Short mmCIF file of C-alpha atoms in Angstrom, two decimals:
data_model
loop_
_atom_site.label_atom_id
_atom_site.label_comp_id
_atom_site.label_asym_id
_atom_site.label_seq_id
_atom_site.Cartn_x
_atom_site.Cartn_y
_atom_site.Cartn_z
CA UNK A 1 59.93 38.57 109.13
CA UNK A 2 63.39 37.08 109.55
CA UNK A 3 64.77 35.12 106.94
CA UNK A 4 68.24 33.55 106.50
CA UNK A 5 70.61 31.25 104.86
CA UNK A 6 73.21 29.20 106.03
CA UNK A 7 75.62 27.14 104.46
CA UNK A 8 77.15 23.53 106.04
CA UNK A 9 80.76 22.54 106.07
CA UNK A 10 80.18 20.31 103.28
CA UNK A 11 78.79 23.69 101.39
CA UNK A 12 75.06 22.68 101.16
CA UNK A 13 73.39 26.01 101.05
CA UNK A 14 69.87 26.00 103.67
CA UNK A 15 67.11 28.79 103.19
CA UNK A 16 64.61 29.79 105.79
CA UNK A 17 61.99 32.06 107.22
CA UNK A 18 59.52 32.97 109.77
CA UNK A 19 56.44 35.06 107.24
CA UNK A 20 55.23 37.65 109.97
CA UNK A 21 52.43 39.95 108.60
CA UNK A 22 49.37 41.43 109.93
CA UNK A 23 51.21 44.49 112.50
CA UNK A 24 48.30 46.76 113.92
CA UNK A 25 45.83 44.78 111.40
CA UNK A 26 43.06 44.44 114.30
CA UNK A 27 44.18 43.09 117.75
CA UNK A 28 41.80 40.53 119.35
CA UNK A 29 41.64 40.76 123.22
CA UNK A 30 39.89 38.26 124.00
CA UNK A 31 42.74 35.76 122.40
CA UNK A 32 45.82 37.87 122.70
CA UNK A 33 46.35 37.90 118.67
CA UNK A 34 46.38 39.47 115.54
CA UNK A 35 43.34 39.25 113.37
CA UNK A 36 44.49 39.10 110.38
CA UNK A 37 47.51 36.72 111.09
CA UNK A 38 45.23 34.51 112.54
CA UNK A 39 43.03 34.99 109.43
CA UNK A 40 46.11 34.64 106.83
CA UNK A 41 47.30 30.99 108.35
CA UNK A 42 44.82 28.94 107.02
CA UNK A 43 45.41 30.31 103.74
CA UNK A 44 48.96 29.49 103.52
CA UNK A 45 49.89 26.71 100.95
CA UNK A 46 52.83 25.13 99.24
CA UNK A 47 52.61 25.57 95.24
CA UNK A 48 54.36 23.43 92.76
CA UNK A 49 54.17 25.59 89.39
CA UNK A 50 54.03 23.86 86.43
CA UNK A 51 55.56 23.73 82.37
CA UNK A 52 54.66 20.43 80.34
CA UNK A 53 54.32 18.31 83.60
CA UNK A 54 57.35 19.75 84.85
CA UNK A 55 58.53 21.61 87.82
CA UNK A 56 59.58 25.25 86.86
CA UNK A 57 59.53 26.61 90.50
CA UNK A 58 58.03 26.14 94.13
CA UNK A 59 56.33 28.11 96.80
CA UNK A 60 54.83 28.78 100.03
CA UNK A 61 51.87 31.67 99.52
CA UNK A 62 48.83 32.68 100.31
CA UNK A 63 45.48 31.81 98.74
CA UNK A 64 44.33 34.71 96.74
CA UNK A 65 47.99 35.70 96.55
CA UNK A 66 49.42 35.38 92.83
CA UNK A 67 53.10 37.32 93.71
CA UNK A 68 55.58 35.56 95.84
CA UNK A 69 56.92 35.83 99.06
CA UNK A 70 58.68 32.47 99.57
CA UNK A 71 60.35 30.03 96.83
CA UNK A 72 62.77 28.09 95.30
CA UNK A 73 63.72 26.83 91.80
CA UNK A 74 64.71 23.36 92.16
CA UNK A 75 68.90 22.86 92.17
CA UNK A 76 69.13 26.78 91.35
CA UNK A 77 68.27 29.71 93.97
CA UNK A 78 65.76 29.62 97.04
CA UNK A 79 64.51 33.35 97.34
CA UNK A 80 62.40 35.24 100.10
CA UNK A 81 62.06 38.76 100.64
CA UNK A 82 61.41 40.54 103.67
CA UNK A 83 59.38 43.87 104.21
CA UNK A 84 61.84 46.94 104.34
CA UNK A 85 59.67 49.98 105.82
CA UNK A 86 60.31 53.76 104.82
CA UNK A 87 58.89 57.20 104.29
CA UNK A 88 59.98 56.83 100.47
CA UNK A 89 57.40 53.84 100.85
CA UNK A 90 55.29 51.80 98.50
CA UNK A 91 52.07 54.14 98.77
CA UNK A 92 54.78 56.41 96.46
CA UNK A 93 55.20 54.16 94.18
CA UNK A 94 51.32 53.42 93.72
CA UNK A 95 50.82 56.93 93.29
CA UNK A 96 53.12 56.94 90.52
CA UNK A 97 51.38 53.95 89.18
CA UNK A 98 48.60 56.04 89.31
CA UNK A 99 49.32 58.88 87.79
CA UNK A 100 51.16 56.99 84.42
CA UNK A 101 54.74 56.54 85.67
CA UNK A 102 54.81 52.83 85.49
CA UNK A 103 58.73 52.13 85.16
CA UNK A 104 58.69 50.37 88.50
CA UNK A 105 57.88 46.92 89.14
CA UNK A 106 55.46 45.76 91.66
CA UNK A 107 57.44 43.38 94.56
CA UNK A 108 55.42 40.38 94.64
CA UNK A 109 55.23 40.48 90.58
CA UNK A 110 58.92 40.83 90.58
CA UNK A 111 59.45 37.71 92.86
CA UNK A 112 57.46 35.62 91.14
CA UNK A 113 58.86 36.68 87.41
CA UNK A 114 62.40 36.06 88.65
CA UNK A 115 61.47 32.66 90.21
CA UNK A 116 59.67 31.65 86.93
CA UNK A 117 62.41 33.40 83.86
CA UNK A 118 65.45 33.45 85.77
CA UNK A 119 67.57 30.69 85.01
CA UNK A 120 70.76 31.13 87.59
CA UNK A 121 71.64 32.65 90.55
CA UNK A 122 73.79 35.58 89.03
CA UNK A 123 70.60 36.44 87.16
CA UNK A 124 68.21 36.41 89.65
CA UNK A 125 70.75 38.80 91.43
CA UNK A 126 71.15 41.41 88.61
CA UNK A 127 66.90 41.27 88.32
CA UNK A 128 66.42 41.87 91.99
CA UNK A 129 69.05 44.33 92.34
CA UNK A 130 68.38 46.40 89.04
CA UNK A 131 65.08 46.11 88.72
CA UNK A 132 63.25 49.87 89.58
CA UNK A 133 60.33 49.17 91.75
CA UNK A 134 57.81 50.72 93.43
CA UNK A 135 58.10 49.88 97.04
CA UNK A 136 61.41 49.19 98.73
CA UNK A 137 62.30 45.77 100.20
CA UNK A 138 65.23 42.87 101.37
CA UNK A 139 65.66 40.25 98.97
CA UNK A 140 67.71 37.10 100.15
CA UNK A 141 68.64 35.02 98.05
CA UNK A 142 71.14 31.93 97.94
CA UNK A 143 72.22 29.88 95.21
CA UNK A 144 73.46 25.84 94.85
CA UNK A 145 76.87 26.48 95.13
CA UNK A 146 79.57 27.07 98.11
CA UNK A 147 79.07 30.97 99.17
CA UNK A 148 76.21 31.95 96.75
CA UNK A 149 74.39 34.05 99.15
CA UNK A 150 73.20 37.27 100.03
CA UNK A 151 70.84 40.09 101.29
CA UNK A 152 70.31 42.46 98.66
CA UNK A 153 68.69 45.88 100.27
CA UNK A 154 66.75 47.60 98.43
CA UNK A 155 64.75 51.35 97.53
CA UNK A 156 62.79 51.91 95.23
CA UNK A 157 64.84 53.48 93.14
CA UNK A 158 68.22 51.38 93.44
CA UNK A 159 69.97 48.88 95.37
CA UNK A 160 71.39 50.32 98.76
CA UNK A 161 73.41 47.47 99.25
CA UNK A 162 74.67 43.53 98.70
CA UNK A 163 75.86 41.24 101.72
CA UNK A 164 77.09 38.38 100.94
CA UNK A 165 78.19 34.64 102.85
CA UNK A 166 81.75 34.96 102.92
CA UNK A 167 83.07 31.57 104.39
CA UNK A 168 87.08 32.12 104.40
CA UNK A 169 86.07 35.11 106.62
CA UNK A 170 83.93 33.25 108.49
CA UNK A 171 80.47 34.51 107.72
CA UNK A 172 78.82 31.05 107.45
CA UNK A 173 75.22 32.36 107.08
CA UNK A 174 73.77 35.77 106.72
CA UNK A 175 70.47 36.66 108.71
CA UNK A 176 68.22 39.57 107.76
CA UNK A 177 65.01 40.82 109.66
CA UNK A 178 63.64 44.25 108.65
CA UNK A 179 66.53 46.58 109.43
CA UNK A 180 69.45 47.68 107.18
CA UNK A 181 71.93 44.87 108.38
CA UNK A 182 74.43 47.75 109.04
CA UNK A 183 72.29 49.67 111.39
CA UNK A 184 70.85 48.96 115.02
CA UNK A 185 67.52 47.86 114.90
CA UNK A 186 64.41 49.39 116.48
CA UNK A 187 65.35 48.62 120.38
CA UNK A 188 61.73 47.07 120.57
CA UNK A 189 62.07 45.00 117.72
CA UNK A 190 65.30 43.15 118.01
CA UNK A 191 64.76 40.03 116.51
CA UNK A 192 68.05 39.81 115.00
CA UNK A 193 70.17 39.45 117.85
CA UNK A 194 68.21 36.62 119.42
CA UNK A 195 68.68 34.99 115.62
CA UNK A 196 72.40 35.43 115.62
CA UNK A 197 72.81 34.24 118.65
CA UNK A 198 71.22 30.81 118.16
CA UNK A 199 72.72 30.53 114.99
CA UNK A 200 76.13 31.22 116.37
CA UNK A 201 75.30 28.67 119.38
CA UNK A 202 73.85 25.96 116.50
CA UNK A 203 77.66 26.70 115.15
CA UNK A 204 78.06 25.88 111.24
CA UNK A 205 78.80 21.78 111.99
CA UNK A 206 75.34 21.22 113.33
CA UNK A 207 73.51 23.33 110.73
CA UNK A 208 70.45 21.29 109.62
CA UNK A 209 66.58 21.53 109.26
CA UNK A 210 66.29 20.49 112.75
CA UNK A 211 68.70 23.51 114.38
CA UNK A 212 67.43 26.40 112.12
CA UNK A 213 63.66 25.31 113.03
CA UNK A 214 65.24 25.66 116.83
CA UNK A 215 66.73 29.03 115.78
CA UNK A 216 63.20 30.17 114.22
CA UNK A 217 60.92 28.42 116.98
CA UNK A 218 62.69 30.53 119.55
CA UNK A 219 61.05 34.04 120.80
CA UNK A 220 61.20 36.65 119.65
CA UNK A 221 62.51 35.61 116.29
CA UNK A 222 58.73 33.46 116.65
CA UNK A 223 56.68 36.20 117.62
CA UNK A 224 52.50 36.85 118.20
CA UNK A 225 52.36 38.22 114.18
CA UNK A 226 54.37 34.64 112.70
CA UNK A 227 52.12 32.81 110.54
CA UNK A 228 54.43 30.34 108.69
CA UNK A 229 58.22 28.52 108.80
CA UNK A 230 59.50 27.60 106.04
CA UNK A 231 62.80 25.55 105.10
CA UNK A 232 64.28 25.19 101.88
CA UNK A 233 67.61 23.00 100.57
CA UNK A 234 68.06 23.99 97.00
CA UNK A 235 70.49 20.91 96.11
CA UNK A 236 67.24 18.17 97.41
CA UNK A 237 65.02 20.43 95.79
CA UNK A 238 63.05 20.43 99.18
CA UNK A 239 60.74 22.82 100.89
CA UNK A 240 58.40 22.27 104.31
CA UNK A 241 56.61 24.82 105.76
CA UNK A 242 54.75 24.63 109.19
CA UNK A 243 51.82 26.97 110.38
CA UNK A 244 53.23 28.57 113.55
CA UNK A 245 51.58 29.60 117.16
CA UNK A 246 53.00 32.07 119.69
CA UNK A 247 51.65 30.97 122.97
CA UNK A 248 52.27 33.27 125.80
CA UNK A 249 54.52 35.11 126.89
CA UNK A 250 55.20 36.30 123.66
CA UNK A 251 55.84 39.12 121.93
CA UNK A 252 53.07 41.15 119.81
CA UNK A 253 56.00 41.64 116.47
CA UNK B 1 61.92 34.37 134.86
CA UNK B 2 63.79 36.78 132.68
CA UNK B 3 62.03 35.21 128.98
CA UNK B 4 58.74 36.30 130.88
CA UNK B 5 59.57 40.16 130.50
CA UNK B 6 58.67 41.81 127.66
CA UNK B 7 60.05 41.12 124.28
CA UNK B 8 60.07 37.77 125.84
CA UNK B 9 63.60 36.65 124.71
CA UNK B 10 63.71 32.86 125.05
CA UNK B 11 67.01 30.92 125.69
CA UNK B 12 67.58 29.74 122.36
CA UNK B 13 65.46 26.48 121.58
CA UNK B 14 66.67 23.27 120.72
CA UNK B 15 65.07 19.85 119.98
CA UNK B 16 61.69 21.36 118.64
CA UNK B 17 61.89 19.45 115.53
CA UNK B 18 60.04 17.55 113.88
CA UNK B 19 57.40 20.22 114.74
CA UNK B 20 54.52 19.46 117.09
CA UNK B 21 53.52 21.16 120.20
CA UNK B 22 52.32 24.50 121.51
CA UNK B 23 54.66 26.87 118.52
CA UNK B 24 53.26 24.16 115.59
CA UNK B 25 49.63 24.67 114.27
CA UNK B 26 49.50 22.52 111.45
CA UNK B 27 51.49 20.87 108.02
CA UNK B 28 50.99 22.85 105.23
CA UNK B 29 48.84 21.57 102.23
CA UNK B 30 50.31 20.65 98.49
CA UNK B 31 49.03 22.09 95.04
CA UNK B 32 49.90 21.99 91.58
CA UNK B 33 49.85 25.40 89.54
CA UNK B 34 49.51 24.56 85.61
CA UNK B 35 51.11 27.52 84.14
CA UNK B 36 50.25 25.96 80.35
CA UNK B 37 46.40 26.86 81.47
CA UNK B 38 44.87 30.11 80.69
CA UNK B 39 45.86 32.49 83.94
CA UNK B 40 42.08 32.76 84.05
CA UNK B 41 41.90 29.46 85.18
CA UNK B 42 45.10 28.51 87.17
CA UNK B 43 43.94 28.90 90.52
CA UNK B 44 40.54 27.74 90.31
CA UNK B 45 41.25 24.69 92.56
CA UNK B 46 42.72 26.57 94.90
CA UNK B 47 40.20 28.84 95.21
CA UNK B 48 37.15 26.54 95.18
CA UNK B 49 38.78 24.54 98.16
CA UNK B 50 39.73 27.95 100.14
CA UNK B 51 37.19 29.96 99.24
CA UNK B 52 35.94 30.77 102.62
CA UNK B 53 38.71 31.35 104.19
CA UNK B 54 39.70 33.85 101.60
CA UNK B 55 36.46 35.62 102.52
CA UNK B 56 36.43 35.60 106.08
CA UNK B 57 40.06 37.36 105.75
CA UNK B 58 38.75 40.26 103.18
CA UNK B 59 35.92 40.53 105.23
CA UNK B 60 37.78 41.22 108.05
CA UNK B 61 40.42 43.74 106.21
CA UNK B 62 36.57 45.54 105.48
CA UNK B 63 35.85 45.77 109.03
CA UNK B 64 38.93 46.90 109.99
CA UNK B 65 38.50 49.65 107.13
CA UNK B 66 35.29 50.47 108.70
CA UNK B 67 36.52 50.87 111.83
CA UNK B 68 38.27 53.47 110.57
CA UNK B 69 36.37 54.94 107.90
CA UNK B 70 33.07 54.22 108.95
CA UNK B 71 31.01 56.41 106.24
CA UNK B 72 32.40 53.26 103.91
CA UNK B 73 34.21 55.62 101.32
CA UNK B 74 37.21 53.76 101.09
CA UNK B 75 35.63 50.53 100.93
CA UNK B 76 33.96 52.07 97.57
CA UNK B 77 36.94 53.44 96.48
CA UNK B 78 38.66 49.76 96.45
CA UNK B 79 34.82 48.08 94.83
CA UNK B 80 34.71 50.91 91.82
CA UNK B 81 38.11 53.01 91.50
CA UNK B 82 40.91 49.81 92.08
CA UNK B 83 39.16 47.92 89.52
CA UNK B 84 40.68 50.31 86.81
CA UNK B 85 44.10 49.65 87.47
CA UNK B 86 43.90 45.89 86.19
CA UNK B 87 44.66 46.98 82.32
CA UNK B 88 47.53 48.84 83.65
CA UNK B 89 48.84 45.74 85.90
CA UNK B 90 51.10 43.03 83.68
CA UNK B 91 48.94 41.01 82.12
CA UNK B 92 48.88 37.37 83.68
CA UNK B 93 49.03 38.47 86.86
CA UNK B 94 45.51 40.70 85.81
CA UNK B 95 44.32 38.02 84.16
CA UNK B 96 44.76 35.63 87.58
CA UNK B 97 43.34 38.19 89.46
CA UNK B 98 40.47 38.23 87.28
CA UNK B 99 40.29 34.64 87.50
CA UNK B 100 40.88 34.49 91.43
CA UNK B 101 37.65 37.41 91.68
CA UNK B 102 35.36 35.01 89.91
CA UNK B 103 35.81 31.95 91.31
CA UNK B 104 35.41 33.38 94.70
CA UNK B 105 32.29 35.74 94.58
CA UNK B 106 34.76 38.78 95.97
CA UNK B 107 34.72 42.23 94.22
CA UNK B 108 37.88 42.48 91.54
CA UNK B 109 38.89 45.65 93.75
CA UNK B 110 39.33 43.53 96.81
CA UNK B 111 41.31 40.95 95.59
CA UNK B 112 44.01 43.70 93.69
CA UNK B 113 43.99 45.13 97.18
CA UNK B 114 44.52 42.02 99.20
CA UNK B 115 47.49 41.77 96.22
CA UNK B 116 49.13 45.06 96.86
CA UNK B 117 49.21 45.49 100.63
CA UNK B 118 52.52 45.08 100.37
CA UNK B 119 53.26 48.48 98.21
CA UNK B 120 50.49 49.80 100.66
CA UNK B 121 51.58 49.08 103.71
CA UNK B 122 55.83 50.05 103.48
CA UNK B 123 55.22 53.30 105.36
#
């Protein structure tokens, strides 16, 4: 996955992502793809969740799906997360489950609880960054208001670390794939680099739906195991997602 | 041409949007989630208009098991054994899962495990 935000000179905050899922889940030959990415696309859909006829929150899922991967309440905080492998994985954390030690919180669950009960940006932050859970992950998260953004990496256990848009230092957007931000990624993987770069070419006056589609239509940050792109501008309350393709050449992750 | 070399790094796109072409395979459908309905029933909609789709993809995730397991253990395992952990999961999300198992025809276990391949699949 790669997700970022990215805030204009006038301090609008913009949220987006490429959803990649379905790594060694079945190759086909005879198309070049992933089965189970090509499986998952026509079962992504846009949710508007609902209190007395009212709005409380909106998403981009999966049918079948009840966590969240993707959303944003309305004039408040856009959230995504993004996958965050280790040996201390999730299959830990099930075990636990398992065996009665159920202080953890499942990811998706959490997501979706903070998008429905939180009420501000600060809180979602303290939720998603205190919260013990049983798989770790990268939370990013922005907020309606000039440099309320961040990445917030997490273990299971604890958070590892908060990275925040700073603007006076002239950190206009922050970009996460599935790497700790302050280590190399895997050499074969590098999707970040190709990310920043656009996004440092698109420079922070032309920041718009239009130039962070560019940035997340462009391989390998668009890659064979994309299955949606979604933007989101928390101040117009606004979210489009678009079911992607990888025609090749292109990249299997 | 260099963007033809594995990973395939593309000068960095521009004018791509509004989306259409090769990259774009379709808009994204709308729905309404009533959260004041029973979490039984909330996605009942969704489900009766995707309903195939959401099979074809378990399905699949069963092959793919059975490609690797072929004596079909671990497909009973998620059927009889995954089932038990609904009680234990927070309650509305059980209850949707319930709801979501129902509407479609699929076994309970398949749809907790199509909701936890995320905790499943960090290693």
């Amino acid at each position: 996955c790669t997700s970022l935000v990215a805030e204009d000179k006038s301090g609008k905050l913009y949220h987006a992502r490429n959803l990649d899922f379905g790594l060694f889940l079945g190759w086909d030959v005879k198309n070049n793809s992933w089965m189970v990415t090509e499986l998952l696309r026509p079962l992504v859909v846009n949710v508007n969740f609902q209190r007395n006829n009212k709005t409380v929150f909106l998403s981009t899922s999966f049918v079948g799906y009840v966590g969240m991967l993707t959303g944003m309440k309305p004039g408040v905080f856009t959230l995504t997360m993004n996958e965050r492998f280790s040996i201390d994985g999730g299959y830990l954390g099930i075990l636990e489950w398992i065996l009665g030690k159920r202080s953890g919180a499942w990811m998706s669950f959490l997501t979706r609880s903070v998008l429905e009960n939180a009420t501000s940006y600060d809180e979602a932050k303290t939720l998603l960054s205190k919260t013990k859970m049983l798989a770790p992950a990268y939370f990013i998260l922005g907020g309606n208001k000039s440099g309320e953004a961040c990445v917030i990496t997490r273990s299971r256990e604890s958070c590892l670390d908060i990275w925040e848009l700073d603007i006076k230092q002239g950190r206009w957007y922050v970009l996460e794939t599935n790497y700790d931000h302050w280590k190399e990624p895997l050499f074969i993987d590098n999707r970040r680099a190709p990310g920043m770069k656009c996004m440092n070419k698109t420079t922070q006056e032309n920041i718009s739906f239009a130039t962070i589609y560019d940035v997340l239509s462009t391989k390998p940050v668009l890659n064979k195991l994309t299955t949606y792109t979604a933007l989101m501008a928390v101040s117009d309350a606004k979210l489009e997602a678009y079911l992607r393709d990888c025609p090749d050449p292109c990249i299997p992750w | 041409r260099a963007q033809d070399v594995p990973p395939y790094t593309e000068d960095c796109r521009s004018g791509t949007y509004p989306p259409s072409g090769q990259t774009f395979r379709g808009t994204v459908p709308w729905y309404k989630v009533n959260l004041d309905q029973a979490p039984h029933e909330r996605w009942q909609q969704l489900i009766s208009d995707k309903k195939i789709q959401l099979t074809a993809l378990i399905q699949s995730i069963k092959n793919l098991a059975k490609s690797i397991f072929p004596s079909g253990k671990l497909i009973e395992i998620v059927d009889n054994d995954l089932p038990l952990l609904i009680g234990t999961l927070p309650a509305q999300y059980g209850e949707e899962m319930k709801g979501i198992a129902d509407a479609s025809g699929l076994p309970l276990g398949e749809v907790i495990l199509f909701n936890i391949f995320y905790e499943v699949f960090t290693v």
